[in-house]
PDB file of C-alpha atoms and ligand atoms in Angstrom:
ATOM      1  CA  MET A   1     -46.876  51.105  33.494  1.00 48.00           C
ATOM      2  CA  LYS A   2     -47.170  47.298  33.127  1.00 50.00           C
ATOM      3  CA  ASN A   3     -47.542  47.814  29.357  1.00 56.00           C
ATOM      4  CA  ASN A   4     -44.406  49.862  29.187  1.00 59.00           C
ATOM      5  CA  PHE A   5     -42.539  47.170  31.093  1.00 52.00           C
ATOM      6  CA  PHE A   6     -43.542  44.527  28.504  1.00 53.00           C
ATOM      7  CA  LYS A   7     -42.648  46.885  25.689  1.00 59.00           C
ATOM      8  CA  ALA A   8     -39.225  47.402  27.215  1.00 56.00           C
ATOM      9  CA  THR A   9     -38.766  43.645  27.705  1.00 53.00           C
ATOM     10  CA  TYR A  10     -39.674  42.933  24.058  1.00 53.00           C
ATOM     11  CA  LEU A  11     -37.310  45.627  22.928  1.00 51.00           C
ATOM     12  CA  LEU A  12     -34.517  44.202  25.068  1.00 50.00           C
ATOM     13  CA  LEU A  13     -35.215  40.652  23.833  1.00 48.00           C
ATOM     14  CA  PHE A  14     -35.262  41.856  20.220  1.00 48.00           C
ATOM     15  CA  PHE A  15     -31.995  43.668  20.803  1.00 48.00           C
ATOM     16  CA  VAL A  16     -30.356  40.583  22.376  1.00 47.00           C
ATOM     17  CA  LEU A  17     -31.505  38.291  19.568  1.00 46.00           C
ATOM     18  CA  PHE A  18     -30.421  40.743  16.928  1.00 47.00           C
ATOM     19  CA  SER A  19     -27.004  41.103  18.572  1.00 48.00           C
ATOM     20  CA  CYS A  20     -26.566  37.319  18.720  1.00 44.00           C
ATOM     21  CA  ASN A  21     -27.462  36.959  15.063  1.00 48.00           C
ATOM     22  CA  LYS A  22     -25.081  39.681  14.136  1.00 46.00           C
ATOM     23  CA  LYS A  23     -22.357  38.057  16.211  1.00 45.00           C
ATOM     24  CA  LYS A  24     -23.031  34.658  14.646  1.00 47.00           C
ATOM     25  CA  LEU A  25     -22.818  36.051  11.128  1.00 48.00           C
ATOM     26  CA  THR A  26     -19.543  37.738  11.947  1.00 48.00           C
ATOM     27  CA  GLU A  27     -18.146  34.481  13.391  1.00 52.00           C
ATOM     28  CA  VAL A  28     -19.012  32.494  10.268  1.00 56.00           C
ATOM     29  CA  VAL A  29     -17.257  34.996   8.077  1.00 54.00           C
ATOM     30  CA  GLU A  30     -14.209  34.978  10.295  1.00 59.00           C
ATOM     31  CA  VAL A  31     -13.668  31.185  10.239  1.00 57.00           C
ATOM     32  CA  PRO A  32     -10.325  30.838   8.452  1.00 60.00           C
ATOM     33  CA  LEU A  33     -10.349  28.686   5.358  1.00 61.00           C
ATOM     34  CA  PRO A  34      -7.509  26.194   4.935  1.00 59.00           C
ATOM     35  CA  SER A  35      -4.779  27.700   2.850  1.00 64.00           C
ATOM     36  CA  ALA A  36      -3.591  26.087  -0.383  1.00 60.00           C
ATOM     37  CA  GLU A  37      -0.387  25.107   1.416  1.00 56.00           C
ATOM     38  CA  GLU A  38      -2.251  23.156   4.105  1.00 55.00           C
ATOM     39  CA  LYS A  39      -4.270  21.268   1.505  1.00 58.00           C
ATOM     40  CA  ILE A  40      -1.220  19.845  -0.264  1.00 60.00           C
ATOM     41  CA  THR A  41       0.759  18.988   2.868  1.00 74.00           C
ATOM     42  CA  MET A  42       1.916  15.382   2.686  1.00 85.00           C
ATOM     43  CA  GLY A  43       4.034  13.686   5.298  1.00 89.00           C
ATOM     44  CA  ILE A  44       7.281  11.893   4.591  1.00 94.00           C
ATOM     45  CA  PRO A  45       7.621   8.083   4.490  1.00 95.00           C
ATOM     46  CA  ASP A  46      10.146   7.958   7.350  1.00 93.00           C
ATOM     47  CA  ASP A  47       7.567   9.480   9.705  1.00 94.00           C
ATOM     48  CA  VAL A  48       5.205   6.535   9.234  1.00 95.00           C
ATOM     49  CA  GLN A  49       5.575   4.277  12.269  1.00 95.00           C
ATOM     50  CA  ALA A  50       3.630   1.176  13.188  1.00 95.00           C
ATOM     51  CA  ASN A  51       2.383   0.846  16.766  1.00 94.00           C
ATOM     52  CA  ASP A  52       4.556  -1.129  19.183  1.00 91.00           C
ATOM     53  CA  GLY A  53       4.858  -4.750  18.098  1.00 94.00           C
ATOM     54  CA  SER A  54       7.053  -7.314  16.368  1.00 95.00           C
ATOM     55  CA  PHE A  55       7.029  -5.772  12.894  1.00 97.00           C
ATOM     56  CA  GLN A  56       7.868  -2.357  11.470  1.00 97.00           C
ATOM     57  CA  LEU A  57       7.376  -0.984   7.958  1.00 97.00           C
ATOM     58  CA  GLU A  58      10.023  -1.558   5.322  1.00 96.00           C
ATOM     59  CA  LYS A  59      11.742   1.810   4.794  1.00 95.00           C
ATOM     60  CA  LEU A  60      10.805   3.367   1.476  1.00 94.00           C
ATOM     61  CA  GLY A  61      14.153   5.054   0.844  1.00 90.00           C
ATOM     62  CA  PHE A  62      12.640   7.748  -1.426  1.00 94.00           C
ATOM     63  CA  GLY A  63       9.925  10.401  -1.297  1.00 95.00           C
ATOM     64  CA  TYR A  64       6.278   9.887  -2.213  1.00 96.00           C
ATOM     65  CA  ASP A  65       6.771  11.917  -5.397  1.00 95.00           C
ATOM     66  CA  ALA A  66       9.862  10.013  -6.568  1.00 95.00           C
ATOM     67  CA  LEU A  67       8.009   7.573  -8.829  1.00 96.00           C
ATOM     68  CA  THR A  68       5.967  10.043 -10.845  1.00 94.00           C
ATOM     69  CA  PRO A  69       4.663   9.782 -13.509  1.00 95.00           C
ATOM     70  CA  ASN A  70       4.596   5.988 -13.137  1.00 95.00           C
ATOM     71  CA  ILE A  71       3.035   6.036  -9.668  1.00 96.00           C
ATOM     72  CA  SER A  72       1.717   9.355  -8.351  1.00 96.00           C
ATOM     73  CA  ALA A  73       2.600  10.809  -4.946  1.00 96.00           C
ATOM     74  CA  ILE A  74      -1.001  10.555  -3.727  1.00 96.00           C
ATOM     75  CA  THR A  75      -1.226   6.870  -4.677  1.00 96.00           C
ATOM     76  CA  LEU A  76       2.108   6.052  -3.055  1.00 97.00           C
ATOM     77  CA  GLU A  77       1.292   8.044   0.079  1.00 97.00           C
ATOM     78  CA  ASN A  78      -2.072   6.319   0.476  1.00 96.00           C
ATOM     79  CA  HIS A  79      -0.650   2.912  -0.248  1.00 97.00           C
ATOM     80  CA  TYR A  80       2.325   3.192   2.087  1.00 97.00           C
ATOM     81  CA  SER A  81       1.054   5.299   4.961  1.00 96.00           C
ATOM     82  CA  LYS A  82      -2.532   3.978   5.080  1.00 96.00           C
ATOM     83  CA  HIS A  83      -2.902   0.473   3.587  1.00 97.00           C
ATOM     84  CA  TYR A  84       0.545  -0.917   4.473  1.00 98.00           C
ATOM     85  CA  LEU A  85       0.518   0.709   7.916  1.00 98.00           C
ATOM     86  CA  SER A  86      -2.903  -0.744   8.638  1.00 98.00           C
ATOM     87  CA  TYR A  87      -1.832  -4.323   7.749  1.00 98.00           C
ATOM     88  CA  THR A  88       1.272  -3.891   9.920  1.00 98.00           C
ATOM     89  CA  ASN A  89      -0.646  -2.661  12.955  1.00 98.00           C
ATOM     90  CA  LYS A  90      -3.312  -5.350  12.624  1.00 98.00           C
ATOM     91  CA  LEU A  91      -0.672  -8.074  12.291  1.00 98.00           C
ATOM     92  CA  ASN A  92       1.177  -6.847  15.386  1.00 98.00           C
ATOM     93  CA  GLU A  93      -2.102  -6.785  17.288  1.00 97.00           C
ATOM     94  CA  ALA A  94      -3.128 -10.276  16.121  1.00 95.00           C
ATOM     95  CA  ILE A  95       0.132 -11.987  17.121  1.00 96.00           C
ATOM     96  CA  ALA A  96       0.805 -10.125  20.368  1.00 95.00           C
ATOM     97  CA  GLY A  97       1.221 -12.683  23.152  1.00 94.00           C
ATOM     98  CA  THR A  98       1.102 -15.702  20.789  1.00 94.00           C
ATOM     99  CA  ASN A  99       3.948 -18.026  19.756  1.00 93.00           C
ATOM    100  CA  LEU A 100       4.108 -16.247  16.370  1.00 95.00           C
ATOM    101  CA  GLU A 101       5.414 -13.098  18.017  1.00 94.00           C
ATOM    102  CA  ASN A 102       9.092 -14.002  17.868  1.00 94.00           C
ATOM    103  CA  LEU A 103       9.174 -15.551  14.386  1.00 97.00           C
ATOM    104  CA  THR A 104      10.321 -13.896  11.157  1.00 98.00           C
ATOM    105  CA  ILE A 105       7.523 -12.797   8.829  1.00 98.00           C
ATOM    106  CA  GLU A 106       8.509 -15.570   6.381  1.00 98.00           C
ATOM    107  CA  GLU A 107       8.036 -18.102   9.198  1.00 98.00           C
ATOM    108  CA  VAL A 108       4.711 -16.542  10.184  1.00 98.00           C
ATOM    109  CA  VAL A 109       3.210 -16.685   6.669  1.00 98.00           C
ATOM    110  CA  SER A 110       4.501 -20.183   5.933  1.00 97.00           C
ATOM    111  CA  GLN A 111       3.356 -21.623   9.273  1.00 96.00           C
ATOM    112  CA  LEU A 112       0.038 -19.917   9.862  1.00 96.00           C
ATOM    113  CA  ASP A 113      -3.279 -21.729   9.649  1.00 95.00           C
ATOM    114  CA  THR A 114      -4.709 -20.505   6.329  1.00 97.00           C
ATOM    115  CA  SER A 115      -8.267 -21.053   7.539  1.00 97.00           C
ATOM    116  CA  ASN A 116      -7.670 -18.184   9.973  1.00 96.00           C
ATOM    117  CA  GLU A 117      -8.711 -15.519   7.437  1.00 96.00           C
ATOM    118  CA  GLU A 118      -7.949 -12.505   9.587  1.00 96.00           C
ATOM    119  CA  LEU A 119      -4.415 -13.583  10.468  1.00 97.00           C
ATOM    120  CA  LYS A 120      -3.761 -14.760   6.899  1.00 98.00           C
ATOM    121  CA  ASN A 121      -4.896 -11.416   5.440  1.00 98.00           C
ATOM    122  CA  ASN A 122      -2.896  -9.254   7.830  1.00 98.00           C
ATOM    123  CA  ALA A 123       0.296 -11.334   7.838  1.00 98.00           C
ATOM    124  CA  GLY A 124       0.087 -11.686   4.045  1.00 98.00           C
ATOM    125  CA  GLY A 125      -0.704  -7.982   3.706  1.00 98.00           C
ATOM    126  CA  TYR A 126       2.389  -7.125   5.705  1.00 98.00           C
ATOM    127  CA  TYR A 127       4.743  -9.557   3.923  1.00 98.00           C
ATOM    128  CA  ASN A 128       3.456  -8.757   0.417  1.00 98.00           C
ATOM    129  CA  HIS A 129       3.637  -4.982   0.798  1.00 98.00           C
ATOM    130  CA  SER A 130       7.083  -5.168   2.408  1.00 98.00           C
ATOM    131  CA  LEU A 131       8.378  -6.977  -0.683  1.00 98.00           C
ATOM    132  CA  TYR A 132       6.515  -4.687  -3.098  1.00 98.00           C
ATOM    133  CA  PHE A 133       7.922  -1.503  -1.545  1.00 97.00           C
ATOM    134  CA  LYS A 134      11.387  -3.038  -1.311  1.00 97.00           C
ATOM    135  CA  CYS A 135      11.470  -3.841  -5.044  1.00 96.00           C
ATOM    136  CA  ILE A 136      10.455  -0.446  -6.437  1.00 96.00           C
ATOM    137  CA  GLY A 137      12.667   2.597  -6.559  1.00 94.00           C
ATOM    138  CA  ALA A 138      13.372   6.009  -7.940  1.00 86.00           C
ATOM    139  CA  LYS A 139      16.587   5.024  -9.679  1.00 74.00           C
ATOM    140  CA  ALA A 140      15.217   1.839 -11.128  1.00 69.00           C
ATOM    141  CA  ALA A 141      17.396   0.097 -13.661  1.00 65.00           C
ATOM    142  CA  GLY A 142      15.775  -1.033 -16.911  1.00 83.00           C
ATOM    143  CA  GLN A 143      16.687  -4.708 -16.762  1.00 92.00           C
ATOM    144  CA  PRO A 144      18.263  -7.259 -14.447  1.00 94.00           C
ATOM    145  CA  LYS A 145      21.970  -8.012 -14.666  1.00 91.00           C
ATOM    146  CA  ASP A 146      24.371 -10.764 -13.680  1.00 93.00           C
ATOM    147  CA  SER A 147      23.068 -13.924 -12.016  1.00 96.00           C
ATOM    148  CA  LEU A 148      19.396 -12.949 -12.206  1.00 97.00           C
ATOM    149  CA  ALA A 149      19.653 -11.985 -15.881  1.00 98.00           C
ATOM    150  CA  ALA A 150      21.234 -15.375 -16.595  1.00 98.00           C
ATOM    151  CA  ALA A 151      18.522 -17.222 -14.650  1.00 98.00           C
ATOM    152  CA  ILE A 152      15.756 -15.322 -16.469  1.00 98.00           C
ATOM    153  CA  ASP A 153      17.328 -16.194 -19.833  1.00 98.00           C
ATOM    154  CA  LYS A 154      17.594 -19.830 -18.767  1.00 98.00           C
ATOM    155  CA  ASP A 155      14.042 -20.207 -17.420  1.00 98.00           C
ATOM    156  CA  PHE A 156      12.137 -17.831 -19.744  1.00 98.00           C
ATOM    157  CA  GLU A 157      14.435 -17.774 -22.790  1.00 98.00           C
ATOM    158  CA  SER A 158      14.703 -13.963 -22.713  1.00 98.00           C
ATOM    159  CA  PHE A 159      13.850 -10.913 -20.611  1.00 97.00           C
ATOM    160  CA  ASP A 160      11.207  -9.945 -23.174  1.00 97.00           C
ATOM    161  CA  ASN A 161       9.561 -13.347 -22.834  1.00 98.00           C
ATOM    162  CA  PHE A 162       9.656 -13.045 -19.067  1.00 98.00           C
ATOM    163  CA  SER A 163       8.083  -9.573 -19.031  1.00 97.00           C
ATOM    164  CA  THR A 164       5.369 -10.596 -21.527  1.00 98.00           C
ATOM    165  CA  GLN A 165       4.465 -13.599 -19.351  1.00 98.00           C
ATOM    166  CA  PHE A 166       4.570 -11.601 -16.105  1.00 98.00           C
ATOM    167  CA  LYS A 167       2.426  -8.804 -17.562  1.00 98.00           C
ATOM    168  CA  GLY A 168       0.024 -11.382 -18.996  1.00 98.00           C
ATOM    169  CA  GLU A 169      -0.413 -13.040 -15.604  1.00 98.00           C
ATOM    170  CA  ALA A 170      -1.109  -9.620 -14.037  1.00 97.00           C
ATOM    171  CA  THR A 171      -3.579  -8.576 -16.721  1.00 97.00           C
ATOM    172  CA  LYS A 172      -5.620 -11.776 -16.539  1.00 96.00           C
ATOM    173  CA  LEU A 173      -5.703 -12.027 -12.725  1.00 96.00           C
ATOM    174  CA  PHE A 174      -9.354 -11.619 -11.764  1.00 94.00           C
ATOM    175  CA  GLY A 175     -10.128  -9.290  -8.856  1.00 94.00           C
ATOM    176  CA  SER A 176      -7.656  -8.319  -6.141  1.00 97.00           C
ATOM    177  CA  GLY A 177      -4.385 -10.148  -5.775  1.00 98.00           C
ATOM    178  CA  TRP A 178      -0.679 -10.350  -6.430  1.00 98.00           C
ATOM    179  CA  VAL A 179       1.661 -11.497  -9.197  1.00 98.00           C
ATOM    180  CA  TRP A 180       4.990 -13.019  -8.238  1.00 98.00           C
ATOM    181  CA  LEU A 181       8.359 -13.985  -9.546  1.00 98.00           C
ATOM    182  CA  ILE A 182       9.461 -16.843  -7.319  1.00 98.00           C
ATOM    183  CA  VAL A 183      12.294 -19.297  -6.905  1.00 98.00           C
ATOM    184  CA  ASP A 184      10.587 -22.677  -6.610  1.00 97.00           C
ATOM    185  CA  ARG A 185      11.827 -25.637  -4.573  1.00 94.00           C
ATOM    186  CA  SER A 186      14.021 -26.878  -7.426  1.00 95.00           C
ATOM    187  CA  GLY A 187      15.713 -23.458  -7.717  1.00 96.00           C
ATOM    188  CA  LYS A 188      13.869 -22.569 -10.929  1.00 98.00           C
ATOM    189  CA  LEU A 189      12.227 -19.185 -11.554  1.00 98.00           C
ATOM    190  CA  GLN A 190       8.448 -19.221 -11.967  1.00 98.00           C
ATOM    191  CA  ILE A 191       5.695 -16.662 -12.442  1.00 98.00           C
ATOM    192  CA  THR A 192       2.577 -17.202 -10.372  1.00 98.00           C
ATOM    193  CA  SER A 193      -0.309 -15.263  -8.847  1.00 98.00           C
ATOM    194  CA  THR A 194      -2.369 -15.407  -5.672  1.00 98.00           C
ATOM    195  CA  ALA A 195      -5.745 -13.955  -4.648  1.00 97.00           C
ATOM    196  CA  ASN A 196      -6.342 -11.347  -1.949  1.00 98.00           C
ATOM    197  CA  GLN A 197      -3.326 -11.126   0.394  1.00 98.00           C
ATOM    198  CA  ASP A 198      -2.212 -14.730  -0.079  1.00 98.00           C
ATOM    199  CA  ASN A 199       1.327 -15.465  -1.245  1.00 98.00           C
ATOM    200  CA  PRO A 200       3.476 -18.392  -2.485  1.00 98.00           C
ATOM    201  CA  LEU A 201       4.962 -19.044   0.967  1.00 98.00           C
ATOM    202  CA  MET A 202       1.571 -20.047   2.346  1.00 98.00           C
ATOM    203  CA  ARG A 203       0.501 -23.671   2.695  1.00 97.00           C
ATOM    204  CA  ASN A 204      -2.500 -23.105   0.412  1.00 97.00           C
ATOM    205  CA  ALA A 205      -0.460 -21.749  -2.531  1.00 97.00           C
ATOM    206  CA  LYS A 206      -0.943 -23.638  -5.821  1.00 95.00           C
ATOM    207  CA  VAL A 207       2.683 -22.899  -6.755  1.00 97.00           C
ATOM    208  CA  GLN A 208       4.998 -22.661  -3.785  1.00 97.00           C
ATOM    209  CA  GLY A 209       8.325 -20.915  -3.591  1.00 98.00           C
ATOM    210  CA  LYS A 210      10.268 -17.950  -2.330  1.00 98.00           C
ATOM    211  CA  PRO A 211       9.038 -14.636  -3.834  1.00 98.00           C
ATOM    212  CA  ILE A 212      11.710 -12.274  -5.161  1.00 98.00           C
ATOM    213  CA  LEU A 213       9.436  -9.734  -6.918  1.00 98.00           C
ATOM    214  CA  ALA A 214       5.873  -8.746  -6.066  1.00 98.00           C
ATOM    215  CA  LEU A 215       3.303  -6.797  -8.071  1.00 98.00           C
ATOM    216  CA  ASP A 216       0.252  -5.517  -6.227  1.00 98.00           C
ATOM    217  CA  VAL A 217      -2.780  -5.510  -8.515  1.00 97.00           C
ATOM    218  CA  TRP A 218      -5.325  -4.409  -5.931  1.00 96.00           C
ATOM    219  CA  GLU A 219      -7.187  -1.356  -7.210  1.00 93.00           C
ATOM    220  CA  HIS A 220      -5.823   0.790  -4.359  1.00 95.00           C
ATOM    221  CA  ALA A 221      -2.367   0.388  -5.941  1.00 96.00           C
ATOM    222  CA  TYR A 222      -3.329   2.131  -9.190  1.00 95.00           C
ATOM    223  CA  TYR A 223      -6.925   3.280  -9.457  1.00 95.00           C
ATOM    224  CA  LEU A 224      -6.296   6.987  -8.747  1.00 94.00           C
ATOM    225  CA  ASP A 225      -3.725   7.063 -11.541  1.00 95.00           C
ATOM    226  CA  TYR A 226      -5.033   4.611 -14.133  1.00 95.00           C
ATOM    227  CA  GLN A 227      -8.702   3.885 -13.253  1.00 94.00           C
ATOM    228  CA  TYR A 228      -9.795   0.702 -15.079  1.00 93.00           C
ATOM    229  CA  LYS A 229      -6.643   0.615 -17.235  1.00 95.00           C
ATOM    230  CA  ARG A 230      -4.753  -1.954 -15.208  1.00 95.00           C
ATOM    231  CA  LYS A 231      -2.501  -2.768 -18.148  1.00 96.00           C
ATOM    232  CA  ASN A 232      -1.091   0.776 -18.155  1.00 97.00           C
ATOM    233  CA  TYR A 233      -0.272   0.440 -14.449  1.00 97.00           C
ATOM    234  CA  ILE A 234       1.477  -2.879 -15.078  1.00 97.00           C
ATOM    235  CA  ASP A 235       3.627  -1.281 -17.798  1.00 96.00           C
ATOM    236  CA  ALA A 236       4.377   1.670 -15.500  1.00 95.00           C
ATOM    237  CA  PHE A 237       5.298  -0.696 -12.649  1.00 96.00           C
ATOM    238  CA  PHE A 238       7.997  -2.182 -14.882  1.00 96.00           C
ATOM    239  CA  ASN A 239       9.596   1.286 -15.087  1.00 95.00           C
ATOM    240  CA  THR A 240       9.888   1.353 -11.288  1.00 96.00           C
ATOM    241  CA  ILE A 241      11.346  -2.101 -10.590  1.00 96.00           C
ATOM    242  CA  ASN A 242      14.671  -1.904  -8.768  1.00 95.00           C
ATOM    243  CA  TRP A 243      16.334  -4.955 -10.356  1.00 96.00           C
ATOM    244  CA  ARG A 244      19.340  -4.714  -8.043  1.00 94.00           C
ATOM    245  CA  LYS A 245      17.044  -5.401  -5.096  1.00 95.00           C
ATOM    246  CA  VAL A 246      15.333  -8.231  -6.961  1.00 97.00           C
ATOM    247  CA  GLU A 247      18.742  -9.734  -7.673  1.00 97.00           C
ATOM    248  CA  GLU A 248      19.660  -9.510  -3.968  1.00 97.00           C
ATOM    249  CA  ASN A 249      16.429 -11.376  -3.216  1.00 98.00           C
ATOM    250  CA  TYR A 250      17.333 -13.961  -5.852  1.00 98.00           C
ATOM    251  CA  GLU A 251      20.827 -14.527  -4.426  1.00 97.00           C
ATOM    252  CA  GLU A 252      19.321 -14.922  -0.962  1.00 96.00           C
ATOM    253  CA  ALA A 253      16.679 -17.379  -2.192  1.00 97.00           C
ATOM    254  CA  ILE A 254      19.103 -19.669  -4.014  1.00 96.00           C
ATOM    255  CA  ALA A 255      21.602 -19.610  -1.123  1.00 93.00           C
ATOM    256  CA  LYS A 256      19.075 -21.377   1.130  1.00 72.00           C
TER     257      LYS A 256
HETATM  258 MN1   MN B   1      -1.622  -2.814  -1.684  1.00 53.57          MN
END
């Protein structure tokens, strides 16, 4: 009798275990795999919002895929919605409740203590990316016109000379940093570069002035598209420059 009871218990246990296994196997098979559509879903730039704070992202004004084949959608989406957003949020966090909170970003970067690495990196990261995204566009014109074209001819002899010098500065810049076209204190155009997220408005800049065009040569700006071929990215960037915006920046810089 006792024996039969154990036999029955073992049978029941075996049955329960077997059922569980069977159920488990069925569950694994039934887990839905992400569809191809879900995998390629990408948000839109206007949906990217910084957390509450003094600064918001510069509006992109075009879709992530608008700059292909010069800059791919995945690179632009990562750059704008991840890197730029992160600098913006960290800057807002860092200045909340301080006397920097109510200043313009130009005032923040030119006044900040450059030995405060964290603030310098996040404020610079915000300012630099805002200018970069402002100066590129889907309907980019090939060359500057009007007052900016005249100033480039005056200070660099020709547009070709200017672009050779600018591209040269970007190619030789070691490591992560930025290349700039600036209006210096005498009103002259100059090409310069800075390391990391520094910029020519900062007190530590070797050449100071008001930036009117910014080229990001951090690897995150091009590596998915061009890998180690930074020069190809620099050439492609020139196809995306919105010279009308750069000219607006120029007019604003010389008016001050
Ligand atoms: Mn960047």
